[in-house]
CSV table of C-alpha atoms and ligand atoms in Angstrom, one decimal:
chain,number,residue,atom,x,y,z
A,1,MET,CA,-13.9,80.0,-6.0
A,2,SER,CA,-11.8,77.6,-8.1
A,3,THR,CA,-12.3,77.6,-11.9
A,4,PRO,CA,-14.9,75.0,-12.8
A,5,ARG,CA,-13.9,72.3,-15.2
A,6,ILE,CA,-16.3,71.2,-18.0
A,7,ALA,CA,-15.9,68.3,-20.4
A,8,VAL,CA,-18.1,68.2,-23.6
A,9,PHE,CA,-18.3,64.9,-25.5
A,10,GLY,CA,-20.2,65.7,-28.7
A,11,SER,CA,-20.4,66.8,-32.3
A,12,VAL,CA,-18.5,69.4,-34.3
A,13,ASN,CA,-19.6,70.4,-37.8
A,14,MET,CA,-18.9,73.0,-40.4
A,15,ASP,CA,-22.2,74.8,-41.1
A,16,LEU,CA,-22.4,75.8,-44.8
A,17,VAL,CA,-25.2,78.3,-45.1
A,18,ALA,CA,-26.6,79.5,-48.5
A,19,TYR,CA,-29.2,82.3,-48.6
A,20,ALA,CA,-31.6,82.6,-51.5
A,21,ASP,CA,-35.0,84.4,-52.0
A,22,THR,CA,-36.6,81.1,-52.7
A,23,ALA,CA,-35.2,77.6,-51.8
A,24,PRO,CA,-34.7,75.4,-54.9
A,25,ALA,CA,-37.3,72.7,-55.6
A,26,THR,CA,-36.0,69.3,-56.7
A,27,GLY,CA,-34.3,69.6,-60.1
A,28,GLU,CA,-34.1,73.4,-59.9
A,29,THR,CA,-31.1,75.7,-59.6
A,30,VAL,CA,-31.4,79.1,-58.1
A,31,THR,CA,-28.9,82.0,-57.6
A,32,GLY,CA,-28.3,82.7,-54.0
A,33,THR,CA,-27.8,86.1,-52.3
A,34,ALA,CA,-25.1,85.2,-49.7
A,35,PHE,CA,-23.0,82.3,-48.3
A,36,ARG,CA,-21.5,81.8,-44.9
A,37,GLN,CA,-19.3,79.1,-43.5
A,38,VAL,CA,-19.6,78.9,-39.7
A,39,PRO,CA,-18.2,76.4,-37.1
A,40,GLY,CA,-21.1,74.6,-35.5
A,41,GLY,CA,-22.3,71.3,-34.0
A,42,LYS,CA,-24.1,71.2,-30.7
A,43,GLY,CA,-21.2,69.7,-28.9
A,44,ALA,CA,-18.7,72.3,-30.1
A,45,ASN,CA,-21.2,75.1,-29.5
A,46,GLN,CA,-21.7,74.1,-25.9
A,47,ALA,CA,-18.0,73.8,-25.4
A,48,VAL,CA,-17.5,77.4,-26.6
A,49,ALA,CA,-20.3,78.6,-24.4
A,50,ALA,CA,-18.7,76.9,-21.3
A,51,ALA,CA,-15.3,78.4,-22.1
A,52,ARG,CA,-16.8,81.9,-22.6
A,53,ALA,CA,-18.6,81.5,-19.3
A,54,GLY,CA,-15.2,81.0,-17.6
A,55,ALA,CA,-14.7,77.3,-17.3
A,56,ASP,CA,-11.6,75.2,-18.1
A,57,THR,CA,-13.2,73.3,-21.0
A,58,VAL,CA,-12.1,70.1,-22.7
A,59,PHE,CA,-13.8,68.9,-25.9
A,60,LEU,CA,-14.0,65.2,-26.9
A,61,GLY,CA,-15.1,64.2,-30.4
A,62,ALA,CA,-13.8,63.8,-33.9
A,63,VAL,CA,-13.0,65.8,-37.0
A,64,GLY,CA,-12.0,64.5,-40.4
A,65,GLY,CA,-8.6,64.8,-42.1
A,66,ASP,CA,-9.9,67.6,-44.4
A,67,ALA,CA,-9.4,71.3,-44.4
A,68,PHE,CA,-12.7,71.8,-42.4
A,69,GLY,CA,-11.2,69.5,-39.7
A,70,THR,CA,-8.2,71.8,-39.3
A,71,GLU,CA,-10.4,74.9,-39.2
A,72,LEU,CA,-12.8,73.4,-36.7
A,73,ARG,CA,-10.0,72.4,-34.4
A,74,ASP,CA,-8.4,75.8,-34.7
A,75,ASN,CA,-11.7,77.4,-33.8
A,76,LEU,CA,-11.9,75.4,-30.6
A,77,VAL,CA,-8.3,76.2,-29.7
A,78,ALA,CA,-8.9,79.9,-30.3
A,79,ALA,CA,-11.8,79.8,-27.8
A,80,GLY,CA,-9.3,78.5,-25.2
A,81,ILE,CA,-10.6,74.9,-25.3
A,82,ASP,CA,-8.4,71.9,-24.6
A,83,THR,CA,-8.6,69.7,-27.7
A,84,THR,CA,-6.5,66.8,-26.4
A,85,GLY,CA,-9.7,64.6,-26.7
A,86,LEU,CA,-10.5,65.7,-30.3
A,87,ARG,CA,-9.3,63.0,-32.6
A,88,THR,CA,-8.6,63.5,-36.3
A,89,VAL,CA,-9.9,60.5,-38.3
A,90,PRO,CA,-9.6,59.7,-42.1
A,91,GLY,CA,-12.4,61.0,-44.2
A,92,PRO,CA,-14.6,64.1,-44.1
A,93,SER,CA,-15.6,66.3,-41.1
A,94,GLY,CA,-19.2,66.6,-40.2
A,95,ILE,CA,-21.1,69.3,-42.1
A,96,ALA,CA,-24.5,70.9,-42.0
A,97,HIS,CA,-25.7,72.1,-45.4
A,98,ILE,CA,-28.3,74.8,-44.7
A,99,VAL,CA,-30.5,76.7,-47.1
A,100,VAL,CA,-32.2,79.8,-45.7
A,101,ASP,CA,-35.0,81.4,-47.8
A,102,GLY,CA,-36.1,85.0,-48.0
A,103,ARG,CA,-38.7,84.4,-45.2
A,104,GLY,CA,-36.1,83.0,-42.8
A,105,GLY,CA,-37.3,79.4,-43.3
A,106,ASN,CA,-34.6,76.9,-43.6
A,107,SER,CA,-33.9,73.3,-44.7
A,108,ILE,CA,-30.9,71.4,-43.4
A,109,ILE,CA,-29.0,68.3,-44.4
A,110,VAL,CA,-26.5,67.1,-41.8
A,111,VAL,CA,-23.8,64.7,-43.0
A,112,PRO,CA,-22.3,63.4,-39.8
A,113,GLY,CA,-18.8,62.5,-41.3
A,114,ALA,CA,-16.3,62.0,-38.6
A,115,ASN,CA,-19.0,62.5,-35.9
A,116,GLY,CA,-20.7,59.3,-37.2
A,117,GLY,CA,-17.5,57.3,-36.6
A,118,VAL,CA,-17.5,58.1,-32.9
A,119,THR,CA,-18.9,54.8,-31.5
A,120,GLY,CA,-17.5,54.9,-28.0
A,121,THR,CA,-14.9,56.3,-25.7
A,122,VAL,CA,-11.2,55.7,-26.4
A,123,PRO,CA,-8.3,55.3,-23.9
A,124,GLY,CA,-7.6,58.8,-22.5
A,125,ASP,CA,-11.2,59.9,-22.5
A,126,ARG,CA,-11.7,58.5,-19.0
A,127,GLU,CA,-9.1,60.8,-17.5
A,128,LEU,CA,-10.3,63.8,-19.4
A,129,ILE,CA,-13.9,63.2,-18.3
A,130,GLY,CA,-12.9,62.2,-14.8
A,131,GLY,CA,-11.1,65.5,-14.3
A,132,ALA,CA,-14.2,67.5,-14.9
A,133,ASP,CA,-17.0,68.8,-12.6
A,134,ALA,CA,-19.6,68.2,-15.3
A,135,LEU,CA,-19.9,66.4,-18.6
A,136,LEU,CA,-22.1,67.8,-21.3
A,137,LEU,CA,-23.7,65.5,-23.8
A,138,GLN,CA,-26.1,65.9,-26.8
A,139,LEU,CA,-27.5,63.4,-29.3
A,140,GLU,CA,-25.6,64.3,-32.4
A,141,LEU,CA,-23.2,61.4,-32.0
A,142,PRO,CA,-24.2,57.7,-32.4
A,143,MET,CA,-26.3,56.6,-29.3
A,144,GLU,CA,-23.7,54.0,-28.3
A,145,ALA,CA,-21.1,56.6,-28.0
A,146,VAL,CA,-23.3,58.9,-25.9
A,147,VAL,CA,-24.2,56.0,-23.6
A,148,ALA,CA,-20.5,55.1,-23.2
A,149,ALA,CA,-19.6,58.6,-22.3
A,150,ALA,CA,-22.5,59.0,-19.9
A,151,ARG,CA,-21.4,55.8,-18.1
A,152,THR,CA,-17.8,57.0,-17.9
A,153,GLY,CA,-19.1,60.2,-16.4
A,154,ARG,CA,-21.2,58.4,-13.8
A,155,GLU,CA,-18.4,56.0,-12.9
A,156,GLN,CA,-16.1,58.9,-12.3
A,157,GLY,CA,-18.6,60.8,-10.1
A,158,VAL,CA,-19.0,63.6,-12.7
A,159,ARG,CA,-22.4,65.3,-13.0
A,160,VAL,CA,-23.8,64.3,-16.4
A,161,HIS,CA,-26.0,66.9,-18.3
A,162,LEU,CA,-27.8,65.7,-21.4
A,163,THR,CA,-29.4,67.9,-24.1
A,164,PRO,CA,-31.7,65.5,-25.9
A,165,ALA,CA,-31.3,67.1,-29.3
A,166,PRO,CA,-32.2,66.1,-31.9
A,167,ALA,CA,-35.2,64.6,-30.1
A,168,ARG,CA,-35.5,60.8,-30.1
A,169,ASP,CA,-36.5,58.0,-27.8
A,170,LEU,CA,-34.2,58.0,-24.8
A,171,PRO,CA,-33.1,54.5,-23.8
A,172,ASP,CA,-33.0,53.6,-20.0
A,173,GLU,CA,-29.4,52.6,-20.4
A,174,LEU,CA,-28.6,56.2,-21.2
A,175,LEU,CA,-30.9,57.9,-18.7
A,176,GLU,CA,-29.7,55.8,-15.8
A,177,SER,CA,-26.3,57.7,-16.1
A,178,VAL,CA,-27.8,61.2,-16.5
A,179,ASP,CA,-28.1,63.6,-13.7
A,180,VAL,CA,-29.7,66.6,-15.5
A,181,LEU,CA,-31.8,66.5,-18.6
A,182,VAL,CA,-32.0,69.9,-20.5
A,183,PRO,CA,-34.5,69.7,-23.4
A,184,ASN,CA,-36.2,72.6,-25.1
A,185,GLU,CA,-40.0,72.6,-24.9
A,186,HIS,CA,-40.3,70.9,-28.3
A,187,GLU,CA,-37.9,68.1,-27.3
A,188,ALA,CA,-39.7,67.7,-24.0
A,189,ALA,CA,-43.0,67.4,-25.8
A,190,ALA,CA,-41.6,64.9,-28.3
A,191,ILE,CA,-40.1,62.7,-25.6
A,192,THR,CA,-43.1,62.7,-23.3
A,193,GLY,CA,-46.1,63.4,-25.6
A,194,ARG,CA,-47.1,66.3,-23.2
A,195,THR,CA,-47.2,69.7,-24.7
A,196,ASP,CA,-47.7,71.5,-21.4
A,197,PRO,CA,-44.1,72.1,-20.0
A,198,ARG,CA,-45.2,71.4,-16.4
A,199,GLU,CA,-46.7,68.1,-17.4
A,200,ALA,CA,-43.6,67.2,-19.5
A,201,LEU,CA,-41.4,68.2,-16.6
A,202,ALA,CA,-43.3,65.8,-14.2
A,203,ALA,CA,-43.1,63.0,-16.8
A,204,LEU,CA,-39.4,63.5,-17.3
A,205,LEU,CA,-38.7,63.5,-13.6
A,206,GLU,CA,-39.9,60.0,-13.4
A,207,ARG,CA,-36.9,59.1,-15.5
A,208,VAL,CA,-34.1,61.4,-14.3
A,209,PRO,CA,-33.6,63.2,-11.0
A,210,GLU,CA,-33.3,66.8,-12.4
A,211,VAL,CA,-34.9,68.5,-15.5
A,212,LEU,CA,-34.5,71.9,-17.0
A,213,ILE,CA,-36.8,72.8,-19.9
A,214,THR,CA,-35.9,75.9,-22.0
A,215,LEU,CA,-38.9,77.8,-23.2
A,216,GLY,CA,-37.4,80.3,-25.7
A,217,GLY,CA,-38.5,83.8,-25.0
A,218,GLU,CA,-40.6,82.5,-22.1
A,219,GLY,CA,-37.5,81.5,-20.1
A,220,SER,CA,-36.9,78.2,-18.5
A,221,LEU,CA,-38.5,75.7,-16.0
A,222,HIS,CA,-36.5,73.6,-13.6
A,223,GLY,CA,-37.6,70.7,-11.4
A,224,THR,CA,-36.3,68.0,-9.1
A,225,ARG,CA,-38.1,65.1,-7.5
A,226,SER,CA,-38.6,67.1,-4.3
A,227,GLY,CA,-40.0,70.6,-4.1
A,228,ALA,CA,-42.0,72.8,-6.6
A,229,PRO,CA,-40.8,73.6,-10.1
A,230,VAL,CA,-39.0,76.9,-10.5
A,231,HIS,CA,-39.6,79.2,-13.5
A,232,VAL,CA,-37.1,81.9,-14.4
A,233,PRO,CA,-38.2,84.3,-17.1
A,234,ALA,CA,-36.1,85.2,-20.2
A,235,LEU,CA,-34.7,88.8,-20.4
A,236,LYS,CA,-36.8,91.1,-22.5
A,237,VAL,CA,-34.6,91.9,-25.5
A,238,ASP,CA,-34.9,92.4,-29.3
A,239,ALA,CA,-33.8,89.0,-30.6
A,240,VAL,CA,-32.2,89.1,-34.1
A,241,ASP,CA,-30.9,85.5,-34.3
A,242,THR,CA,-31.6,82.8,-31.8
A,243,THR,CA,-29.2,80.3,-33.4
A,244,ALA,CA,-27.4,78.4,-30.6
A,245,ALA,CA,-29.4,80.2,-27.8
A,246,GLY,CA,-30.0,76.8,-26.3
A,247,ASP,CA,-26.3,75.8,-26.5
A,248,THR,CA,-25.3,79.1,-24.9
A,249,PHE,CA,-27.9,78.5,-22.1
A,250,CYS,CA,-26.8,74.8,-21.5
A,251,GLY,CA,-23.1,75.6,-21.4
A,252,SER,CA,-23.6,78.6,-19.1
A,253,PHE,CA,-26.0,76.8,-16.8
A,254,ALA,CA,-23.5,74.0,-16.3
A,255,VAL,CA,-20.7,76.4,-15.5
A,256,ALA,CA,-22.8,78.3,-12.9
A,257,ARG,CA,-23.9,75.0,-11.3
A,258,ALA,CA,-20.3,73.7,-11.2
A,259,GLU,CA,-19.4,76.9,-9.4
A,260,GLY,CA,-22.0,76.1,-6.7
A,261,ALA,CA,-24.9,78.3,-7.8
A,262,ASP,CA,-28.3,76.9,-7.0
A,263,PRO,CA,-30.6,76.1,-9.9
A,264,ALA,CA,-32.4,79.4,-10.0
A,265,GLY,CA,-29.2,81.4,-9.8
A,266,ALA,CA,-27.7,79.3,-12.6
A,267,MET,CA,-30.8,79.8,-14.7
A,268,ARG,CA,-30.5,83.6,-14.3
A,269,PHE,CA,-26.9,83.5,-15.3
A,270,ALA,CA,-27.7,81.3,-18.3
A,271,ALA,CA,-30.7,83.4,-19.3
A,272,ALA,CA,-28.5,86.5,-19.3
A,273,ALA,CA,-25.8,84.8,-21.5
A,274,ALA,CA,-28.5,83.6,-23.9
A,275,ALA,CA,-30.2,87.0,-24.0
A,276,LEU,CA,-26.9,88.6,-25.0
A,277,SER,CA,-26.3,85.9,-27.7
A,278,VAL,CA,-29.8,86.3,-29.3
A,279,GLN,CA,-29.1,90.0,-29.9
A,280,ARG,CA,-26.2,89.2,-32.2
A,281,ARG,CA,-26.1,87.2,-35.4
A,282,GLY,CA,-24.1,84.0,-35.5
A,283,ALA,CA,-23.8,80.7,-33.6
A,284,SER,CA,-20.8,80.3,-31.3
A,285,SER,CA,-19.4,83.7,-32.5
A,286,SER,CA,-22.5,85.4,-30.8
A,287,MET,CA,-21.8,83.9,-27.4
A,288,PRO,CA,-20.9,86.5,-24.7
A,289,ALA,CA,-17.8,86.6,-22.5
A,290,ARG,CA,-18.4,86.1,-18.8
A,291,ALA,CA,-17.7,89.8,-18.0
A,292,GLU,CA,-20.5,90.9,-20.3
A,293,VAL,CA,-22.9,88.5,-18.5
A,294,GLU,CA,-21.8,89.7,-15.1
A,295,ASP,CA,-22.3,93.4,-16.2
A,296,LEU,CA,-25.8,92.6,-17.4
A,297,LEU,CA,-26.7,90.9,-14.1
A,298,ARG,CA,-25.3,93.8,-11.9
B,1,ATP,P1,-31.7,76.9,-30.4
B,1,ATP,O1,-32.1,75.6,-31.0
B,1,ATP,O2,-32.0,78.1,-31.2
B,1,ATP,O3,-30.2,76.8,-29.9
B,1,ATP,P2,-33.3,76.1,-28.2
B,1,ATP,O4,-34.6,75.8,-28.8
B,1,ATP,O5,-32.5,74.9,-27.8
B,1,ATP,O6,-32.5,77.1,-29.0
B,1,ATP,P3,-34.6,78.0,-26.5
B,1,ATP,O7,-35.6,77.4,-25.5
B,1,ATP,O8,-35.2,78.6,-27.7
B,1,ATP,O9,-33.5,76.9,-26.8
B,1,ATP,O10,-33.7,79.1,-25.8
B,1,ATP,C1,-32.8,78.9,-24.7
B,1,ATP,C2,-32.8,80.1,-23.8
B,1,ATP,O11,-32.4,81.2,-24.6
B,1,ATP,C3,-34.1,80.5,-23.2
B,1,ATP,O12,-34.4,79.8,-22.0
B,1,ATP,C4,-33.9,82.0,-23.0
B,1,ATP,O13,-33.3,82.2,-21.8
B,1,ATP,C5,-33.0,82.4,-24.1
B,1,ATP,N1,-33.8,82.9,-25.3
B,1,ATP,C6,-34.2,82.3,-26.4
B,1,ATP,N2,-34.9,83.1,-27.2
B,1,ATP,C7,-35.0,84.3,-26.5
B,1,ATP,C8,-35.6,85.6,-26.8
B,1,ATP,N3,-36.3,85.8,-27.9
B,1,ATP,N4,-35.4,86.6,-25.9
B,1,ATP,C9,-34.6,86.4,-24.8
B,1,ATP,N5,-34.1,85.2,-24.5
B,1,ATP,C10,-34.2,84.2,-25.3
């Protein structure tokens, strides 16, 4: 089996997380209990997941010319990811400013920074995308950029996976270039207006040929336009932090499919990777290496 090649075109952020017993109200200042600075962004997280799952992975996107930009790039390089397609642009990198209160509730401000300046593909992206078996997209870049990347993937015969997060209306000009849509149950409900995952799956299959809905601790549900939907349960584990469980799942699923696994096999592989990640704190730092996933599945 040759090593699968995955391209991710998406966001990369520095997550700045402040913990306090009570989040401040407007006009109030509170003393926090801890602070963490963690690389994030759905695009970068999915790229790390794909690399950990064993793929040759290339990341396309943008960081700013600030210290965060250097750190975010170094983090991707340290994960073994090709950053040829990661441009450095003037101005700040994307950040997510997160306040976590004593009950685990959070409020988040995302400032897109360099991500917001990605409005399309640039020369060189075509070759990087065309060299991949699958292209992973999310919705944290401007829509016009996501559409341009999806089209490039489609033109080059690359399978295009889209995680529709954050949830929003999906234009036909995007979905016509998407092979696999991978929402979580909340996104699937927001897009279709159907809270029942099987009904949402059927509605989404009218727009794209393959859909995989993740259901948190309930597993995942896959369907195509022919045949019955397939449900694969999640592994029963003690979850301590589900941050980036979805990104771990999406990256791992894409790698397993690119290796030739059928949907159910790829869902089992992805469920094992995500189950390992939710047992550890952190975002991309909690993602397991392939050997750990294979041990769990043995
Ligand atoms: P996030 O936004 O936290 O990254 P998500 O909402 O996109 O996650 P989920 O549907 O919550 O994605 O989870 C993705 C996959 O992770 C699930 O299909 C499941 O396999 C695994 N998972 C999530 N939560 C748990 C859990 N509590 N126990 C075991 N596996 C879990």
